[in-house]
Amino acid sequence: MTTIKIALLGFGTVAQGTFNLLQDNAELIRNRTGVNVEISKIFVRNPNKYSHITLPETAQYVTDIDEVLKDDSIQMVVELMGGTTFAKDCVEGALKAKKNVVTANKDLLAESGPYLLDLASKNGVDLRFEASVLGGIPIIRTLYESLAGNRITELIGIMNGTTNFILTKMSEEGLSYQDVLKEAQDLGYAEADPTADVEGLDAARKLAILASISFNRRIFFEDVSVEGITSIDTEDIKFGKEFGYNIKLLGIAKETSQGLSLNVYPAFIPTTHPLASVRGSYNAIYVKGNGIDDVMLYGRGAGSLPTGSSVVSDIMEVAKNVSYNETGRLKPFYY
Ligand code: NDP
Ligand code: HSE
């Protein structure tokens, strides 16, 4: 059986979820891919922070990124650090070294996705990013593959787990948003800087990525008009409830006669609407297409194992491509 060596960059919430699934489901992964996926290196700043985690014999911590980028035996780099500076250098370096990349980094993709996808294509390697949007919900592959025969006209969804968790707790337990934010951080839902969640920036980045794929255009974060949930208080929520509405932070991309409209904002949703019953860290998205009419996907939008599940599915897909010498074949739609 072919063995493919991979390196994890970062070992936080998502990386540990990925690590655990790769360990726990190793046999299933081998059976389904015909490949033995071996974690060879884990790049971290301070290995002591992770001394409580037992690594498999094949894996070691490294603190110098060149130990990954210059190691010819590593065929896949899994970037799970976040950020757009050092992470970009690492992803760029890996692609130029003809290593396949899997990432969950929506900030990076919303800013430099087209450039990095071009770079992957030029170097004949894969760049996969299922986990970057809606955590455990398989929306990227659904748009690229299952719904590829549709002209997409609208996307509407709850695209951030942290804010949905906060709004749910505010609505059901009468707590203030500051009280609940700390809990969302402790549960690993929030971004390193949670401003990105509560100000709607994280949802806007995800919308930019999904809209690029759905509408065949290069859409960037700056193209989305954004309003977050920081000005919502328990009174707003109570008021909405009195009239039969729940407040949800929505991301909406829509074809209009004036062009594509891209917005993230908190909205009153009738309690009878399916999106109103999406609670806690769950996310959901409606995709409207001219063949399918409506598709709704629902699932956990954040967290260690749900997001790890998406990362592992990408790792498996890339591993299969490597074993068949087929990497670099999936061209992004917006070419
Ligand atoms: P964490 O903060 O939990 O983990 C980040 C990891 O990366 C830590 O191990 C951190 O090390 C390391 N790291 C960060 N910067 C550097 C650096 N410059 N050099 C070396 N190591 C670094 O983040 P998450 O796991 O939550 O998120 C990772 C990525 O996944 C982000 O892009 C995020 O947007 C995305 N994502 C997260 C989801 C979630 O539910 N949490 C869901 C979907 C996507 P140290 O401890 O030393 O800082
Ligand atoms: N901070 C993000 C959220 C993580 O809460 O949705 C998943 O992308």
Tab-separated table of C-alpha atoms and ligand atoms in Angstrom:
chain	number	residue	atom	x	y	z
A	1	MET	CA	0.000	0.000	0.000
A	2	THR	CA	1.264	3.502	-0.831
A	3	THR	CA	2.226	5.625	2.185
A	4	ILE	CA	1.765	9.382	1.919
A	5	LYS	CA	3.531	11.551	4.442
A	6	ILE	CA	1.818	14.699	5.574
A	7	ALA	CA	2.745	17.626	7.816
A	8	LEU	CA	0.373	19.571	10.032
A	9	LEU	CA	1.093	23.283	10.479
A	10	GLY	CA	-0.316	24.379	13.842
A	11	PHE	CA	-1.746	22.100	16.507
A	12	GLY	CA	-4.757	23.971	17.894
A	13	THR	CA	-8.493	23.229	17.859
A	14	VAL	CA	-8.901	22.145	14.242
A	15	ALA	CA	-5.494	20.457	13.923
A	16	GLN	CA	-6.155	18.326	17.007
A	17	GLY	CA	-9.608	17.353	15.681
A	18	THR	CA	-7.918	16.364	12.413
A	19	PHE	CA	-5.176	14.472	14.273
A	20	ASN	CA	-7.731	12.563	16.379
A	21	LEU	CA	-9.823	11.542	13.378
A	22	LEU	CA	-6.736	10.463	11.430
A	23	GLN	CA	-5.735	8.283	14.395
A	24	ASP	CA	-9.173	6.920	15.337
A	25	ASN	CA	-10.302	6.229	11.763
A	26	ALA	CA	-6.918	5.152	10.361
A	27	GLU	CA	-8.107	1.742	9.190
A	28	LEU	CA	-11.282	3.135	7.615
A	29	ILE	CA	-9.212	5.805	5.844
A	30	ARG	CA	-6.804	3.150	4.497
A	31	ASN	CA	-9.712	1.017	3.302
A	32	ARG	CA	-11.479	3.896	1.585
A	33	THR	CA	-8.440	5.461	-0.081
A	34	GLY	CA	-6.075	2.540	-0.538
A	35	VAL	CA	-3.440	4.842	0.951
A	36	ASN	CA	-1.677	4.888	4.294
A	37	VAL	CA	-1.774	8.540	5.419
A	38	GLU	CA	1.102	9.088	7.829
A	39	ILE	CA	1.563	12.218	9.935
A	40	SER	CA	5.278	12.827	9.661
A	41	LYS	CA	5.802	16.298	11.124
A	42	ILE	CA	3.807	18.774	13.181
A	43	PHE	CA	5.070	22.335	12.943
A	44	VAL	CA	4.503	24.300	16.171
A	45	ARG	CA	6.110	27.210	17.984
A	46	ASN	CA	6.372	25.483	21.346
A	47	PRO	CA	6.191	21.663	21.480
A	48	ASN	CA	6.012	21.729	25.313
A	49	LYS	CA	2.496	23.138	25.037
A	50	TYR	CA	1.404	19.808	23.553
A	51	SER	CA	3.367	17.429	25.828
A	52	HIS	CA	0.075	15.889	27.035
A	53	ILE	CA	-0.639	14.526	23.534
A	54	THR	CA	0.915	11.188	22.572
A	55	LEU	CA	2.171	11.248	19.008
A	56	PRO	CA	2.394	8.144	16.838
A	57	GLU	CA	5.954	6.813	16.405
A	58	THR	CA	6.121	8.166	12.849
A	59	ALA	CA	5.437	11.779	13.913
A	60	GLN	CA	7.613	14.462	15.449
A	61	TYR	CA	7.275	18.137	16.328
A	62	VAL	CA	9.398	20.623	14.385
A	63	THR	CA	9.807	24.324	15.074
A	64	ASP	CA	11.525	25.321	11.813
A	65	ILE	CA	9.171	25.532	8.829
A	66	ASP	CA	12.024	24.585	6.473
A	67	GLU	CA	11.986	21.141	8.056
A	68	VAL	CA	8.628	20.752	6.336
A	69	LEU	CA	9.081	22.783	3.165
A	70	LYS	CA	12.500	21.326	2.327
A	71	ASP	CA	11.574	17.745	3.186
A	72	ASP	CA	11.006	15.998	-0.154
A	73	SER	CA	9.308	13.033	1.518
A	74	ILE	CA	6.366	15.210	2.595
A	75	GLN	CA	3.753	15.349	-0.171
A	76	MET	CA	0.959	17.174	1.621
A	77	VAL	CA	0.955	20.167	3.947
A	78	VAL	CA	-2.118	20.773	6.106
A	79	GLU	CA	-2.187	24.436	7.144
A	80	LEU	CA	-4.241	24.930	10.320
A	81	MET	CA	-2.622	28.001	11.885
A	82	GLY	CA	-4.809	30.765	10.488
A	83	GLY	CA	-3.808	34.318	9.532
A	84	THR	CA	-2.801	35.814	6.225
A	85	THR	CA	0.907	36.579	6.562
A	86	PHE	CA	3.007	33.685	7.830
A	87	ALA	CA	0.330	31.167	6.793
A	88	LYS	CA	0.412	32.635	3.277
A	89	ASP	CA	4.202	32.278	3.108
A	90	CYS	CA	3.885	28.653	4.210
A	91	VAL	CA	1.127	27.794	1.735
A	92	GLU	CA	2.942	29.592	-1.079
A	93	GLY	CA	6.215	27.866	-0.143
A	94	ALA	CA	4.535	24.464	-0.049
A	95	LEU	CA	2.818	24.920	-3.440
A	96	LYS	CA	6.039	26.151	-5.047
A	97	ALA	CA	7.796	23.082	-3.613
A	98	LYS	CA	5.107	21.032	-5.404
A	99	LYS	CA	3.464	19.907	-2.200
A	100	ASN	CA	-0.314	19.569	-2.064
A	101	VAL	CA	-2.042	21.791	0.447
A	102	VAL	CA	-5.161	21.368	2.562
A	103	THR	CA	-6.255	24.361	4.614
A	104	ALA	CA	-9.146	25.606	6.769
A	105	ASN	CA	-8.007	29.197	6.450
A	106	LYS	CA	-10.869	31.315	5.055
A	107	ASP	CA	-9.078	34.603	5.795
A	108	LEU	CA	-6.296	33.550	3.467
A	109	LEU	CA	-8.626	32.209	0.781
A	110	ALA	CA	-10.930	35.232	0.831
A	111	GLU	CA	-7.869	37.448	0.376
A	112	SER	CA	-5.625	35.367	-1.906
A	113	GLY	CA	-7.699	32.376	-3.042
A	114	PRO	CA	-7.512	33.018	-6.809
A	115	TYR	CA	-3.738	33.598	-6.677
A	116	LEU	CA	-3.103	30.463	-4.602
A	117	LEU	CA	-5.385	28.315	-6.762
A	118	ASP	CA	-3.513	29.542	-9.838
A	119	LEU	CA	-0.226	28.734	-8.145
A	120	ALA	CA	-1.402	25.219	-7.235
A	121	SER	CA	-2.555	24.672	-10.784
A	122	LYS	CA	0.765	25.873	-12.249
A	123	ASN	CA	2.666	23.518	-9.968
A	124	GLY	CA	0.417	20.546	-10.701
A	125	VAL	CA	-0.718	20.102	-7.105
A	126	ASP	CA	-4.010	20.246	-5.223
A	127	LEU	CA	-5.191	23.036	-2.936
A	128	ARG	CA	-8.269	21.954	-0.981
A	129	PHE	CA	-10.247	24.014	1.511
A	130	GLU	CA	-13.532	22.304	2.427
A	131	ALA	CA	-13.090	23.176	6.121
A	132	SER	CA	-12.707	26.882	5.434
A	133	VAL	CA	-16.464	27.414	5.054
A	134	LEU	CA	-19.154	26.161	7.457
A	135	GLY	CA	-16.894	23.797	9.447
A	136	GLY	CA	-18.262	20.265	9.082
A	137	ILE	CA	-20.823	21.021	6.341
A	138	PRO	CA	-19.629	19.756	2.935
A	139	ILE	CA	-20.575	22.887	0.987
A	140	ILE	CA	-17.459	23.440	-1.173
A	141	ARG	CA	-17.499	19.993	-2.717
A	142	THR	CA	-21.289	20.193	-3.109
A	143	LEU	CA	-20.932	23.393	-5.146
A	144	TYR	CA	-17.923	22.165	-7.157
A	145	GLU	CA	-19.332	18.735	-7.874
A	146	SER	CA	-22.914	17.844	-6.959
A	147	LEU	CA	-24.489	21.163	-8.048
A	148	ALA	CA	-22.055	21.888	-10.890
A	149	GLY	CA	-24.782	21.550	-13.528
A	150	ASN	CA	-26.860	24.377	-12.056
A	151	ARG	CA	-26.818	28.105	-12.649
A	152	ILE	CA	-26.774	29.302	-9.045
A	153	THR	CA	-28.956	32.341	-8.399
A	154	GLU	CA	-28.848	32.754	-4.644
A	155	LEU	CA	-27.034	31.651	-1.501
A	156	ILE	CA	-28.494	32.398	1.887
A	157	GLY	CA	-27.236	31.023	5.142
A	158	ILE	CA	-26.109	31.159	8.729
A	159	MET	CA	-22.371	31.065	8.179
A	160	ASN	CA	-20.820	31.643	11.583
A	161	GLY	CA	-21.032	29.222	14.497
A	162	THR	CA	-19.854	31.653	17.181
A	163	THR	CA	-22.501	34.295	16.492
A	164	ASN	CA	-25.238	31.709	16.101
A	165	PHE	CA	-24.203	30.198	19.429
A	166	ILE	CA	-24.242	33.661	21.022
A	167	LEU	CA	-27.621	34.660	19.546
A	168	THR	CA	-29.140	31.320	20.594
A	169	LYS	CA	-27.955	31.724	24.197
A	170	MET	CA	-29.104	35.358	24.278
A	171	SER	CA	-32.512	34.318	23.012
A	172	GLU	CA	-33.012	31.191	25.118
A	173	GLU	CA	-31.224	32.138	28.346
A	174	GLY	CA	-31.446	35.932	28.289
A	175	LEU	CA	-27.632	36.306	28.536
A	176	SER	CA	-25.691	39.269	27.147
A	177	TYR	CA	-23.424	38.765	24.157
A	178	GLN	CA	-20.245	39.429	26.152
A	179	ASP	CA	-21.233	36.692	28.649
A	180	VAL	CA	-21.619	34.090	25.937
A	181	LEU	CA	-18.614	35.058	23.811
A	182	LYS	CA	-16.203	33.657	26.428
A	183	GLU	CA	-18.055	30.308	26.326
A	184	ALA	CA	-17.854	30.223	22.516
A	185	GLN	CA	-14.109	30.866	22.765
A	186	ASP	CA	-13.653	28.103	25.356
A	187	LEU	CA	-15.503	25.673	23.090
A	188	GLY	CA	-13.069	26.446	20.246
A	189	TYR	CA	-15.687	28.047	17.975
A	190	ALA	CA	-14.320	31.592	17.870
A	191	GLU	CA	-11.470	32.922	15.740
A	192	ALA	CA	-8.164	33.875	17.405
A	193	ASP	CA	-9.482	37.432	17.261
A	194	PRO	CA	-13.236	37.005	17.936
A	195	THR	CA	-13.923	40.454	16.464
A	196	ALA	CA	-13.910	38.630	13.134
A	197	ASP	CA	-16.893	36.585	14.298
A	198	VAL	CA	-19.019	39.175	16.075
A	199	GLU	CA	-18.429	41.921	13.493
A	200	GLY	CA	-19.523	39.598	10.674
A	201	LEU	CA	-16.103	39.547	8.971
A	202	ASP	CA	-15.737	35.783	9.233
A	203	ALA	CA	-19.157	35.250	7.617
A	204	ALA	CA	-18.226	37.780	4.906
A	205	ARG	CA	-15.029	35.861	4.106
A	206	LYS	CA	-16.995	32.634	3.801
A	207	LEU	CA	-19.580	34.333	1.602
A	208	ALA	CA	-16.811	35.639	-0.685
A	209	ILE	CA	-15.409	32.115	-1.102
A	210	LEU	CA	-18.811	30.523	-1.753
A	211	ALA	CA	-19.911	33.289	-4.123
A	212	SER	CA	-16.677	32.964	-6.136
A	213	ILE	CA	-17.410	29.312	-6.743
A	214	SER	CA	-21.159	29.750	-7.259
A	215	PHE	CA	-21.124	32.774	-9.566
A	216	ASN	CA	-17.875	32.107	-11.465
A	217	ARG	CA	-16.304	35.385	-10.485
A	218	ARG	CA	-13.319	36.504	-8.484
A	219	ILE	CA	-15.027	37.846	-5.407
A	220	PHE	CA	-13.058	39.151	-2.473
A	221	PHE	CA	-13.893	39.952	1.125
A	222	GLU	CA	-13.953	43.705	0.315
A	223	ASP	CA	-16.840	43.110	-2.107
A	224	VAL	CA	-19.181	42.115	0.729
A	225	SER	CA	-21.138	44.685	2.736
A	226	VAL	CA	-20.923	43.687	6.406
A	227	GLU	CA	-22.781	44.344	9.641
A	228	GLY	CA	-22.193	42.218	12.745
A	229	ILE	CA	-24.116	41.491	15.927
A	230	THR	CA	-22.327	43.735	18.427
A	231	SER	CA	-25.148	46.268	18.584
A	232	ILE	CA	-27.835	43.661	19.238
A	233	ASP	CA	-29.056	43.498	22.813
A	234	THR	CA	-31.476	41.289	24.685
A	235	GLU	CA	-34.245	43.887	24.139
A	236	ASP	CA	-33.992	43.466	20.342
A	237	ILE	CA	-34.283	39.734	20.759
A	238	LYS	CA	-37.264	40.013	23.115
A	239	PHE	CA	-38.971	42.456	20.748
A	240	GLY	CA	-38.479	40.065	17.805
A	241	LYS	CA	-39.857	37.138	19.775
A	242	GLU	CA	-43.028	39.079	20.640
A	243	PHE	CA	-43.768	39.372	16.916
A	244	GLY	CA	-42.747	35.796	16.031
A	245	TYR	CA	-39.176	36.395	14.823
A	246	ASN	CA	-35.687	35.125	15.730
A	247	ILE	CA	-32.592	37.216	15.000
A	248	LYS	CA	-29.942	35.430	12.898
A	249	LEU	CA	-26.739	36.649	11.292
A	250	LEU	CA	-27.233	35.912	7.606
A	251	GLY	CA	-24.884	35.847	4.640
A	252	ILE	CA	-26.692	36.464	1.363
A	253	ALA	CA	-25.357	36.431	-2.195
A	254	LYS	CA	-27.884	37.092	-4.924
A	255	GLU	CA	-27.990	37.839	-8.652
A	256	THR	CA	-29.973	41.078	-9.171
A	257	SER	CA	-30.683	43.239	-12.216
A	258	GLN	CA	-27.897	45.567	-10.935
A	259	GLY	CA	-25.387	42.742	-10.567
A	260	LEU	CA	-24.363	40.537	-7.711
A	261	SER	CA	-25.442	41.662	-4.259
A	262	LEU	CA	-23.313	40.404	-1.347
A	263	ASN	CA	-24.352	41.123	2.235
A	264	VAL	CA	-23.861	39.945	5.798
A	265	TYR	CA	-26.269	41.357	8.380
A	266	PRO	CA	-28.436	40.361	11.342
A	267	ALA	CA	-32.031	39.798	10.245
A	268	PHE	CA	-35.406	38.999	11.786
A	269	ILE	CA	-36.492	35.568	10.558
A	270	PRO	CA	-40.035	34.242	11.138
A	271	THR	CA	-39.834	31.483	13.747
A	272	THR	CA	-41.586	29.164	11.278
A	273	HIS	CA	-38.678	29.436	8.782
A	274	PRO	CA	-36.194	26.506	8.853
A	275	LEU	CA	-33.242	28.904	9.393
A	276	ALA	CA	-34.886	30.191	12.592
A	277	SER	CA	-34.516	26.753	14.174
A	278	VAL	CA	-30.764	26.511	13.478
A	279	ARG	CA	-29.401	26.698	17.034
A	280	GLY	CA	-26.052	26.899	18.802
A	281	SER	CA	-22.901	26.284	16.754
A	282	TYR	CA	-24.953	24.808	13.917
A	283	ASN	CA	-24.916	26.512	10.525
A	284	ALA	CA	-27.182	26.080	7.520
A	285	ILE	CA	-27.196	27.255	3.937
A	286	TYR	CA	-29.761	27.381	1.151
A	287	VAL	CA	-28.480	27.187	-2.388
A	288	LYS	CA	-30.897	28.091	-5.172
A	289	GLY	CA	-30.128	26.733	-8.627
A	290	ASN	CA	-32.033	26.672	-11.899
A	291	GLY	CA	-32.181	22.886	-11.908
A	292	ILE	CA	-32.291	21.884	-8.287
A	293	ASP	CA	-34.575	24.714	-7.084
A	294	ASP	CA	-33.546	24.691	-3.387
A	295	VAL	CA	-30.942	22.669	-1.520
A	296	MET	CA	-30.422	23.183	2.202
A	297	LEU	CA	-27.370	21.895	4.038
A	298	TYR	CA	-27.274	21.868	7.818
A	299	GLY	CA	-24.627	20.857	10.339
A	300	ARG	CA	-21.999	21.987	12.797
A	301	GLY	CA	-20.312	25.114	11.504
A	302	ALA	CA	-17.413	25.159	13.952
A	303	GLY	CA	-15.524	23.050	16.479
A	304	SER	CA	-12.638	20.632	16.611
A	305	LEU	CA	-14.029	17.332	15.281
A	306	PRO	CA	-16.663	18.706	12.857
A	307	THR	CA	-14.057	20.917	11.197
A	308	GLY	CA	-11.477	18.122	11.451
A	309	SER	CA	-13.951	15.934	9.555
A	310	SER	CA	-13.834	18.311	6.580
A	311	VAL	CA	-10.038	18.556	6.737
A	312	VAL	CA	-9.722	14.758	6.791
A	313	SER	CA	-12.058	14.396	3.797
A	314	ASP	CA	-9.779	16.763	1.861
A	315	ILE	CA	-6.686	14.873	3.001
A	316	MET	CA	-8.251	11.628	1.768
A	317	GLU	CA	-9.205	13.145	-1.582
A	318	VAL	CA	-5.723	14.534	-2.114
A	319	ALA	CA	-4.120	11.262	-0.958
A	320	LYS	CA	-6.110	9.396	-3.621
A	321	ASN	CA	-5.076	11.947	-6.239
A	322	VAL	CA	-1.424	11.597	-5.247
A	323	SER	CA	-1.616	7.812	-5.458
A	324	TYR	CA	-3.096	8.022	-8.989
A	325	ASN	CA	-0.759	10.848	-10.103
A	326	GLU	CA	-3.797	13.045	-10.646
A	327	THR	CA	-3.093	16.104	-8.553
A	328	GLY	CA	-3.637	19.595	-9.955
A	329	ARG	CA	-6.468	18.564	-12.256
A	330	LEU	CA	-9.402	20.326	-10.581
A	331	LYS	CA	-9.468	23.823	-12.080
A	332	PRO	CA	-11.288	26.434	-10.016
A	333	PHE	CA	-14.588	27.491	-11.678
A	334	TYR	CA	-13.682	31.124	-11.938
A	335	TYR	CA	-10.995	30.589	-14.541
B	1	NDP	P1	-6.217	27.724	17.169
B	1	NDP	O1	-5.869	29.076	17.646
B	1	NDP	O2	-6.920	26.786	18.070
B	1	NDP	O3	-4.893	26.982	16.664
B	1	NDP	C1	-3.947	27.604	15.852
B	1	NDP	C2	-2.667	26.803	15.916
B	1	NDP	O4	-1.732	27.372	15.008
B	1	NDP	C3	-1.998	26.830	17.299
B	1	NDP	O5	-1.360	25.592	17.498
B	1	NDP	C4	-0.991	27.959	17.151
B	1	NDP	O6	0.141	27.834	17.971
B	1	NDP	C5	-0.556	27.732	15.714
B	1	NDP	N1	0.021	28.938	15.122
B	1	NDP	C6	-0.608	30.103	14.884
B	1	NDP	N2	0.248	30.981	14.314
B	1	NDP	C7	1.414	30.330	14.206
B	1	NDP	C8	2.692	30.698	13.723
B	1	NDP	N3	2.929	31.914	13.214
B	1	NDP	N4	3.679	29.801	13.765
B	1	NDP	C9	3.460	28.579	14.274
B	1	NDP	N5	2.273	28.164	14.760
B	1	NDP	C10	1.271	29.034	14.723
B	1	NDP	O7	-7.034	27.932	15.822
B	1	NDP	P2	-8.124	26.984	15.173
B	1	NDP	O8	-7.658	25.598	15.176
B	1	NDP	O9	-9.446	27.317	15.733
B	1	NDP	O10	-8.149	27.558	13.672
B	1	NDP	C11	-7.185	27.182	12.728
B	1	NDP	C12	-7.686	27.583	11.337
B	1	NDP	O11	-8.922	26.917	11.070
B	1	NDP	C13	-7.990	29.086	11.182
B	1	NDP	O12	-7.680	29.446	9.871
B	1	NDP	C14	-9.501	29.164	11.410
B	1	NDP	O13	-10.087	30.259	10.767
B	1	NDP	C15	-9.928	27.875	10.747
B	1	NDP	N6	-11.210	27.335	11.172
B	1	NDP	C16	-11.483	27.170	12.503
B	1	NDP	C17	-12.670	26.586	12.896
B	1	NDP	C18	-13.007	26.358	14.323
B	1	NDP	O14	-14.119	25.871	14.600
B	1	NDP	N7	-12.113	26.655	15.280
B	1	NDP	C19	-13.652	26.143	11.905
B	1	NDP	C20	-13.263	26.353	10.519
B	1	NDP	C21	-12.083	26.928	10.195
B	1	NDP	P3	0.282	28.643	19.334
B	1	NDP	O15	-0.537	27.828	20.273
B	1	NDP	O16	1.722	28.629	19.560
B	1	NDP	O17	-0.294	30.010	19.098
B	2	HSE	N1	-15.079	31.136	14.037
B	2	HSE	C1	-15.767	30.386	13.039
B	2	HSE	C2	-17.228	30.280	13.397
B	2	HSE	C3	-15.150	29.030	12.916
B	2	HSE	O1	-17.568	30.547	14.549
B	2	HSE	O2	-18.029	29.934	12.540
B	2	HSE	C4	-15.688	28.225	11.765
B	2	HSE	O3	-15.338	28.785	10.535
